[in-house]
Short mmCIF file of C-alpha atoms in Angstrom, two decimals:
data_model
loop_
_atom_site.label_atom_id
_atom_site.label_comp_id
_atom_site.label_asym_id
_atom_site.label_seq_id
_atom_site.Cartn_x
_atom_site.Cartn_y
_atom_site.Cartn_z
CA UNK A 1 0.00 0.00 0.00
CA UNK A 2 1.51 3.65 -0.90
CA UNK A 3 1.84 6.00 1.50
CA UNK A 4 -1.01 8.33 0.27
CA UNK A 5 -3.65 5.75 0.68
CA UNK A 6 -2.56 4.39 4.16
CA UNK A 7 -2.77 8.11 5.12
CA UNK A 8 -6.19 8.47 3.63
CA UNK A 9 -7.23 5.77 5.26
CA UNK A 10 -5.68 6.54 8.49
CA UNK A 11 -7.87 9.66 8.25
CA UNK A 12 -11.24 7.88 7.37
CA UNK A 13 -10.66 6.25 10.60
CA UNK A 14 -11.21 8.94 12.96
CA UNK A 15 -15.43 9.52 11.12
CA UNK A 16 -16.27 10.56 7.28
CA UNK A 17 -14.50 13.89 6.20
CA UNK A 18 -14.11 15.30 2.84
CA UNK A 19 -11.47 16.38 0.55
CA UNK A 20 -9.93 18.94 1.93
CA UNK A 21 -10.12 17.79 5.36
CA UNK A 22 -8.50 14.77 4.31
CA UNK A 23 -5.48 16.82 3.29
CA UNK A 24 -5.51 19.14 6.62
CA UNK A 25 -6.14 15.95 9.00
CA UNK A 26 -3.08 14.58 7.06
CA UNK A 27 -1.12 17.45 7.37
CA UNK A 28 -1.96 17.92 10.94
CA UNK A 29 -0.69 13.99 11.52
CA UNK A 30 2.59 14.15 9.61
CA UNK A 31 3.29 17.10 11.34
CA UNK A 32 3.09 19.28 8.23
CA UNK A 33 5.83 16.62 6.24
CA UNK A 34 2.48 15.20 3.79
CA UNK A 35 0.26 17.62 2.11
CA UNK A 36 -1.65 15.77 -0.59
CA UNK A 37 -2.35 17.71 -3.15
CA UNK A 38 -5.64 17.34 -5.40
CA UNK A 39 -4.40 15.32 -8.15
CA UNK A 40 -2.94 12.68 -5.76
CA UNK A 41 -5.75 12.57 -3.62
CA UNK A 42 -8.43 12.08 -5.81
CA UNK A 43 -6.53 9.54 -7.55
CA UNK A 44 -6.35 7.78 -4.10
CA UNK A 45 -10.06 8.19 -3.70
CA UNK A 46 -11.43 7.62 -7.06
CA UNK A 47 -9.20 3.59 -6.20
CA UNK A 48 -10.31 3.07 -2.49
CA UNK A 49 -13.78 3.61 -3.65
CA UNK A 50 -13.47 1.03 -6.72
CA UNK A 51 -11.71 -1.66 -4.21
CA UNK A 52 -14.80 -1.18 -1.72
CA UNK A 53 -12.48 0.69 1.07
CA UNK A 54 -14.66 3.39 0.98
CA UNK A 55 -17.58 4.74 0.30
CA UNK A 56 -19.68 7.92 -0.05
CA UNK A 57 -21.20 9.16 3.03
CA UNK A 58 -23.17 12.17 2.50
CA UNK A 59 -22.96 15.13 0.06
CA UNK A 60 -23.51 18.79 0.78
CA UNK A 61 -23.30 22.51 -1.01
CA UNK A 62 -21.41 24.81 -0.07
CA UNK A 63 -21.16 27.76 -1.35
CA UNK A 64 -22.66 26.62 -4.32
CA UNK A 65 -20.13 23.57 -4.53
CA UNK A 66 -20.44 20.37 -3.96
CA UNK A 67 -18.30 18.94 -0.92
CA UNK A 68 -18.82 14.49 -0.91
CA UNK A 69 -17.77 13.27 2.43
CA UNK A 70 -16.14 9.79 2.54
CA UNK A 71 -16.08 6.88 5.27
CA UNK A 72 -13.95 3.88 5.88
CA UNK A 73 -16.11 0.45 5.23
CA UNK A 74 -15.24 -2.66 6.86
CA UNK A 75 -13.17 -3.63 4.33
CA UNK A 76 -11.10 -0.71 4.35
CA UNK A 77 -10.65 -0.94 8.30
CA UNK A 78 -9.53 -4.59 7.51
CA UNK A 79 -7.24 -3.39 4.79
CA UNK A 80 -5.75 -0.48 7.08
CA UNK A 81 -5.39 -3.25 9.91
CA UNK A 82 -3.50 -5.60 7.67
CA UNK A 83 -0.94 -2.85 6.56
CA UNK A 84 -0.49 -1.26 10.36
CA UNK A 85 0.63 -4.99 11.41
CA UNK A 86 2.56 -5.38 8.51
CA UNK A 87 4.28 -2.16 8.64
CA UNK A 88 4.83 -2.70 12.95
CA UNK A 89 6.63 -6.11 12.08
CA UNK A 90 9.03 -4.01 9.95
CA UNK A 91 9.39 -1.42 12.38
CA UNK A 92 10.40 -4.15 14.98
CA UNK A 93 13.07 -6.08 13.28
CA UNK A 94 14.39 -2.29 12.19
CA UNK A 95 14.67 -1.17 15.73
CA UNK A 96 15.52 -4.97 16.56
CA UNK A 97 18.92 -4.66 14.37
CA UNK A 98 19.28 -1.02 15.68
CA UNK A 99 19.58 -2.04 19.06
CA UNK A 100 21.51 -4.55 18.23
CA UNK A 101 24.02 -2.56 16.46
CA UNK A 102 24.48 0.40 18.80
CA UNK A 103 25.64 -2.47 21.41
CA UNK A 104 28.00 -4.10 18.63
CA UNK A 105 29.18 -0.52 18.03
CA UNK A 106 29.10 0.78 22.07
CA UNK A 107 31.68 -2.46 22.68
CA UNK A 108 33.70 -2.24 19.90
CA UNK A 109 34.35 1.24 21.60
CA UNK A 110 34.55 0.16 25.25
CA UNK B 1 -14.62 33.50 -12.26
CA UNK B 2 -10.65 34.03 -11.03
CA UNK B 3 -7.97 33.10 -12.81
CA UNK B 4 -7.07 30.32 -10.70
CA UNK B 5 -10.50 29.14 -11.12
CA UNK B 6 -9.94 28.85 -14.62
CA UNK B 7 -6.71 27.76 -14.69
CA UNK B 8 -7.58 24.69 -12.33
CA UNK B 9 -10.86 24.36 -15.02
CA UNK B 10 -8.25 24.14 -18.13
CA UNK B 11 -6.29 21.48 -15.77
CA UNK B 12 -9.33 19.86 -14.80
CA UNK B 13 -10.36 19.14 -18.44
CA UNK B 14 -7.61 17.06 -19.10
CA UNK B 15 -9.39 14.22 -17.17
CA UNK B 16 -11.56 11.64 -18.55
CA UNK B 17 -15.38 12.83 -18.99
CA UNK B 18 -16.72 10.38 -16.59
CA UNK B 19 -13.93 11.20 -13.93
CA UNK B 20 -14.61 15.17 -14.10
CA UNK B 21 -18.39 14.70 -14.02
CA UNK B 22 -18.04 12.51 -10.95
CA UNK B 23 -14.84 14.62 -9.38
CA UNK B 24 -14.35 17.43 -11.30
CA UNK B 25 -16.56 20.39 -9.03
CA UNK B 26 -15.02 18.67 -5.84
CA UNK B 27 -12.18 19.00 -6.53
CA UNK B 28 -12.18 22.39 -8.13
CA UNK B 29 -13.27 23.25 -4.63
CA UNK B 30 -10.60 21.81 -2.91
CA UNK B 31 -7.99 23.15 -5.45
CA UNK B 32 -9.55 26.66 -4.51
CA UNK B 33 -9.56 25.88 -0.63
CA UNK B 34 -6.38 24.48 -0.62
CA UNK B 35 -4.68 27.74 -2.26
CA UNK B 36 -1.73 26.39 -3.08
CA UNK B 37 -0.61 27.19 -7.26
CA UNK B 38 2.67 27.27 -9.03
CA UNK B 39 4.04 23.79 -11.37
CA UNK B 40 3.28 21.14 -8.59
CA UNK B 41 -0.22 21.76 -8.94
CA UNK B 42 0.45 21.88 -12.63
CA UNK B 43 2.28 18.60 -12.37
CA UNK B 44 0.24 16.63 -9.71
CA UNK B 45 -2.89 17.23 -12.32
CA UNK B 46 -1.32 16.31 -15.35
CA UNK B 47 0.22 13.02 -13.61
CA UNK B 48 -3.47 12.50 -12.27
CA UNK B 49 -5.03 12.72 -15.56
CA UNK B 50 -2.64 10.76 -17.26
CA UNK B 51 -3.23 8.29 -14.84
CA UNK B 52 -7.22 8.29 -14.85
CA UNK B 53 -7.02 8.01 -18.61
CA UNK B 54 -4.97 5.06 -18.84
CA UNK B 55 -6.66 3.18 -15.94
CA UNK B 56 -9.99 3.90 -17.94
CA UNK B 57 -8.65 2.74 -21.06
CA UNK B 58 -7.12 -0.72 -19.45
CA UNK B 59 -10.81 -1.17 -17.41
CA UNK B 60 -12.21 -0.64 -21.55
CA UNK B 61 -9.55 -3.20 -22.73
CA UNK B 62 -10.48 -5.97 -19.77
CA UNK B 63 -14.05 -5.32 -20.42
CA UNK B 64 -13.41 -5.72 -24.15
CA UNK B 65 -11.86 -8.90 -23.59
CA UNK B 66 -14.20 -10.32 -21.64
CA UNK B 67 -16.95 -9.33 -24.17
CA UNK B 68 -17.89 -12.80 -25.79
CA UNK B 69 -18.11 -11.53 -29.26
CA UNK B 70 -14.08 -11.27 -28.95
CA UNK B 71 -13.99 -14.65 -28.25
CA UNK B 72 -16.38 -16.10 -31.42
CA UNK B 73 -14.02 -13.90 -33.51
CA UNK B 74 -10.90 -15.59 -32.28
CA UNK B 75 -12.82 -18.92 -33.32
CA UNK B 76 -12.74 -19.04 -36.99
CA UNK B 77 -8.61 -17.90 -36.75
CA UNK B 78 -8.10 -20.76 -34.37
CA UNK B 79 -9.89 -23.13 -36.46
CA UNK B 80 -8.66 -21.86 -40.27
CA UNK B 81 -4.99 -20.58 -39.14
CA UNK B 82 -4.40 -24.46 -37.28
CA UNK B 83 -5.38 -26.10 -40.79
CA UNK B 84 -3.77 -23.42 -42.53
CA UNK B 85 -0.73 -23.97 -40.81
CA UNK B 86 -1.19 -28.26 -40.34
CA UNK B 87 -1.28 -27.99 -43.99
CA UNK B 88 2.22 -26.03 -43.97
CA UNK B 89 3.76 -28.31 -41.69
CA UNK B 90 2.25 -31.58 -43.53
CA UNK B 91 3.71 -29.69 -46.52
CA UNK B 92 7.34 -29.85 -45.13
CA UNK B 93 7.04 -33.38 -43.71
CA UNK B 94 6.20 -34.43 -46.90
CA UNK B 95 8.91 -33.01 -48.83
CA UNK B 96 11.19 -34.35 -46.00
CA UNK B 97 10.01 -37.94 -45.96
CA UNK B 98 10.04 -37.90 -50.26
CA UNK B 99 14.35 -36.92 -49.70
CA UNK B 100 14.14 -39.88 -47.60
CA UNK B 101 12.59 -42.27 -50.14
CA UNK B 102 14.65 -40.55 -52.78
CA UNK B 103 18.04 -40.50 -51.27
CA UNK B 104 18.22 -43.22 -48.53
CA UNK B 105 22.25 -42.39 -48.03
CA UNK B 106 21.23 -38.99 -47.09
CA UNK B 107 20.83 -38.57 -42.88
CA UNK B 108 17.59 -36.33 -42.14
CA UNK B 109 16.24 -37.67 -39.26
CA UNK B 110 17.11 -34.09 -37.67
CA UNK B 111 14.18 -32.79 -40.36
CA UNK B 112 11.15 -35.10 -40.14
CA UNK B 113 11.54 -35.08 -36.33
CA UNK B 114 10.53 -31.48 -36.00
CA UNK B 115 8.32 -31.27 -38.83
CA UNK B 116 6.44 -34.78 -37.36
CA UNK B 117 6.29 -32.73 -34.27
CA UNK B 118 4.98 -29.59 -36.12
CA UNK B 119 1.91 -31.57 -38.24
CA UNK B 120 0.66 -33.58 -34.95
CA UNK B 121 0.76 -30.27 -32.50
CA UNK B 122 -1.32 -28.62 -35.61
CA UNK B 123 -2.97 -31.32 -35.98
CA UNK B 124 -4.05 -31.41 -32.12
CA UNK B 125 -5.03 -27.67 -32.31
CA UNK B 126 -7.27 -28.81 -35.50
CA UNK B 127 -8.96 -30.95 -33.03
CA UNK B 128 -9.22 -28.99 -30.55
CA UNK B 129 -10.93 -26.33 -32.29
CA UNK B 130 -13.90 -28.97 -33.72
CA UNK B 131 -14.23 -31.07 -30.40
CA UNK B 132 -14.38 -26.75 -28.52
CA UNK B 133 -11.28 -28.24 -26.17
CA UNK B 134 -9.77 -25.00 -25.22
CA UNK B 135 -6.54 -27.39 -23.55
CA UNK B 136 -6.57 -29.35 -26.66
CA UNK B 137 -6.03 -25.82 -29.26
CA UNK B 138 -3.56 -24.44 -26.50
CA UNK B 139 -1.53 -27.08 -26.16
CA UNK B 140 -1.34 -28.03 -30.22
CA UNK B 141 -0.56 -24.62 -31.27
CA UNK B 142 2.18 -24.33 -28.65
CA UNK B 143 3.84 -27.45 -29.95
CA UNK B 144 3.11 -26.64 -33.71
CA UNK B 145 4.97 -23.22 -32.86
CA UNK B 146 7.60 -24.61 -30.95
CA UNK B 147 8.02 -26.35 -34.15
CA UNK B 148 7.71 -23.39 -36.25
CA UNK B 149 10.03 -21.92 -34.29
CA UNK B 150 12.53 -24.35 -34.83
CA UNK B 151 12.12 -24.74 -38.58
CA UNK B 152 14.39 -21.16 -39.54
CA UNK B 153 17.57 -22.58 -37.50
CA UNK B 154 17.53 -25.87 -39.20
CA UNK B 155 16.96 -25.10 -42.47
CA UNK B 156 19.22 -22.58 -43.07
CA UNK B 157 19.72 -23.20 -46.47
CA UNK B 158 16.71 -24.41 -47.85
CA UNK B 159 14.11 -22.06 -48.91
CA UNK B 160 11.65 -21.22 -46.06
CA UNK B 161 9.66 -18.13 -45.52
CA UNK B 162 9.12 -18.61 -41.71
CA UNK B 163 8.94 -15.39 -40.29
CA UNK B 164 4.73 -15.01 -41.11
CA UNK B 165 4.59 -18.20 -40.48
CA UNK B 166 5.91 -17.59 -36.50
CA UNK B 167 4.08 -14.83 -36.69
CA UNK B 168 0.90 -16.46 -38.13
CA UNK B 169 1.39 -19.40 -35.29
CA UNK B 170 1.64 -16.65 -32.70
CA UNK B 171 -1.25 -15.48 -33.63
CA UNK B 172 -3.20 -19.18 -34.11
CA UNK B 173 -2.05 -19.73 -30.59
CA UNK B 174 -3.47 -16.58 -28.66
CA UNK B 175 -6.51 -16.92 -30.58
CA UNK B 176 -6.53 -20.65 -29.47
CA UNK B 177 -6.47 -19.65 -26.15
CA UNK B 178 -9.68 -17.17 -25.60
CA UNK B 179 -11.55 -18.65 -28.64
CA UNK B 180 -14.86 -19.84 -27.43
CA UNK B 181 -16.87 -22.35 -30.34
CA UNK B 182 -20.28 -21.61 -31.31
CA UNK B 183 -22.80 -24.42 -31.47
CA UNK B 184 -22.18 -24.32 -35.34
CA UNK B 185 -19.94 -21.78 -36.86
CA UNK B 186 -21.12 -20.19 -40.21
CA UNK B 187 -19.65 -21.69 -43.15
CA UNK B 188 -17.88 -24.13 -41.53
CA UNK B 189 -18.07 -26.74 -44.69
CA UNK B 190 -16.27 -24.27 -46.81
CA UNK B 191 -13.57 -23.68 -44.06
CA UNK B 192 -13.26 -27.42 -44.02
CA UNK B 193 -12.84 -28.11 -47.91
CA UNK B 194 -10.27 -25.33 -47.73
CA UNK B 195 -8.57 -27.23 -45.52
CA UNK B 196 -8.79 -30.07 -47.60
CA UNK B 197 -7.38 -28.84 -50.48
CA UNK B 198 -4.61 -27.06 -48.32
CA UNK B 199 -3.37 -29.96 -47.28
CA UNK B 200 -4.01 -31.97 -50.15
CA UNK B 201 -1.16 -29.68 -51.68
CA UNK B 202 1.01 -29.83 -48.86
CA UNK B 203 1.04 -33.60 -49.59
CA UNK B 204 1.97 -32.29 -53.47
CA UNK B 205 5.84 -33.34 -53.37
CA UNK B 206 4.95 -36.93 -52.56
CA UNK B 207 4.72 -37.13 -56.81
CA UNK B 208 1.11 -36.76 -56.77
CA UNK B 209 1.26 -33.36 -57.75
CA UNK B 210 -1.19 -34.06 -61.14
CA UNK B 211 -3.92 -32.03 -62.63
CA UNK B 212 -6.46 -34.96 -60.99
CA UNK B 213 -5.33 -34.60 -57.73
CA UNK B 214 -5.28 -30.97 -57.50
CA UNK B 215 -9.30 -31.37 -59.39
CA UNK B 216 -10.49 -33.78 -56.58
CA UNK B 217 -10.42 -31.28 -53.67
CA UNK B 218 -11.35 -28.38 -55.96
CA UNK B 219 -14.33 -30.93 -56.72
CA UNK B 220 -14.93 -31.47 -52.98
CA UNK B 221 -15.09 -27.78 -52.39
CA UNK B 222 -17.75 -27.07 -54.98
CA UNK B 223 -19.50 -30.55 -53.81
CA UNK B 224 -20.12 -29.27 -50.42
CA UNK B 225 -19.90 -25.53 -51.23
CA UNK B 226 -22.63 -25.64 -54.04
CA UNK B 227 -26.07 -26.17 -51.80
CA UNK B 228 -25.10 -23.93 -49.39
CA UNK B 229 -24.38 -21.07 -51.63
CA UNK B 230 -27.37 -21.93 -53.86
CA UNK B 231 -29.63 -21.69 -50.56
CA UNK B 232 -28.19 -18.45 -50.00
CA UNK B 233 -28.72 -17.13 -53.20
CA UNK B 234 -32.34 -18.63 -53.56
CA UNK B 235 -33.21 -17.71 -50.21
CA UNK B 236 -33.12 -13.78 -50.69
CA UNK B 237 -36.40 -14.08 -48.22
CA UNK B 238 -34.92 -16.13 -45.60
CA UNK B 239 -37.08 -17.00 -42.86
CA UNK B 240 -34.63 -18.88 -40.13
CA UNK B 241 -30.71 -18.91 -40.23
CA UNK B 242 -30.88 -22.39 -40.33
CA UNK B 243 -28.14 -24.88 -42.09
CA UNK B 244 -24.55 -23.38 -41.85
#
């Protein structure tokens, strides 16, 4: 999974939001690092809602345009849940082998 | 309307029409919302459209291919290209058993091994294609182009026009593999007295390459030809496509 859609999907999680607050709650998460832009994020939206990740929940007008929230399905919580354990079991044999090597390293030193 | 407005609008139209009536005014609004211009925008747009388009076009292909009218097409070039190119191969195995007879001193196993191989996998894709056995046409035209294949670095002096005909088996053996068989293809009894005379010549160099040999499958073709086409002709006010 890329990291635009995990972070998409990380932000469905929290209740249905639309566009643009997908790119602020993103923003806000990444500490400023990922700001989606509109190209990428539609492209990420117009896929998760082909796959069945998620789905439309309500539409509104503002300002005379329209603003589509999304929400996470079950399928897409699944998805998400499969790629946060796979990504953790990375992260653990990273820091695993860090660890590892800063005690290497701190008695080669010694 | 501002000029970013319409400058996100020109961008916008590069999209595919069913993508910009489903997205196109959302995400105009978030273009405006967000603020942000200058050639990333530019750039994150184009590479969006570019990649809508081509994910529509490859959903059209997949949806063309499935489409079972594809698949009756790819029928009558399994069926006529594996008799078209049996009677090739039958052709060379011919002329390669006939040096055999001819000059018995003369070593060719190497030859009629690859063209036996060549006729039966053609052969086996013949069958497949009457009996509608989809493993039967795949696995025949894969051997009869192995064989094809083969042919060019063997014969590298003798006369052989290969290249179509690698192409031609390529071809045989794709359409072998999505082909789906009506319950009675149209005009199948011409198709198969073509294929009789086809091979028929391919068996030419065996010395019975005479004007009555050549007239008997020319004969055959007009034999079973001749009621179909006169039903045709006479029946200018059909009433049910039935026969061929």
């Amino acid at each position: 999974m890329r990291e635009p859609t995990f972070l998409v999907l990380t932000a469905l999680t929290g209740g249905p939001l639309h566009g643009y607050a997908v790119i602020e709650d993103i923003a806000g998460m990444t500490g400023g690092r990922v700001r989606l832009r509109a190209g990428t994020l539609y492209a990420a939206l117009d896929r998760l809602r082909a796959e069945g990740l998620i789905e439309v929940d309500r539409e509104e007008i503002v300002q005379s345009r329209l603003r589509r929230y999304y929400r996470l399905t079950g399928a897409g919580e699944q998805s998400l849940t499969a790629e946060t354990a796979r990504l953790r079991a990375q992260a653990t044999i990273a820091e695993r082998r860090l660890r590892a090597r800063r005690i290497q390293l701190g008695g080669a030193t010694a | 309307m501002t000029r970013s407005e319409s400058r996100f609008r020109r961008l916008l139209a590069l999209y595919p029409k069913g993508h910009r009536e489903e997205y196109g005014e959302e995400m105009l609004g978030v273009l405006l919302a967000d603020g942000r211009t200058g050639p990333g925008v530019t750039a994150d747009l184009v590479r969006g459209a570019l990649g809508a388009r081509f994910r529509q076009a490859s959903t059209s292909l997949r949806e063309a291919l499935r489409d079972e009218g594809w698949r009756h097409v790819a029928y009558p070039v399994h069926f006529f290209g594996s008799l078209l190119l049996l009677a090739v191969a039958v052709g060379r195995f011919a002329m390669a058993i006939l040096t055999m007879v001819r000059r018995p001193d003369y070593d060719i196993s190497p030859f009629y091994g690859v063209d036996l191989v060549g006729a039966l996998g053609w052969a086996v894709a013949v069958t497949g294609a009457v009996l509608g056995v989809r493993l039967l046409g795949v696995v025949g035209a894969a051997a009869g182009l192995a064989g094809e294949v083969v042919v060019p670095f063997r014969d590298a002096q003798v006369l052989n026009p290969s290249s179509w005909i690698i192409v031609a088996a390529t071809v045989v053996l794709i359409a072998a593999a999505v082909s789906v068989r009506r319950a009675a293809p149209r005009g199948w009894r011409f198709v198969t007295a073509a294929g009789v005379v086809l091979i028929a010549q391919g068996l030419a160099p065996f010395g019975l390459h005479v004007p009555m040999f050549g007239l008997v499958p020319v004969l055959a073709v007009i034999a079973v030809g001749a009621p179909g086409l006169g039903r045709r002709f006479r029946g200018l006010i059909p009433r049910t496509s039935k026969g061929a």
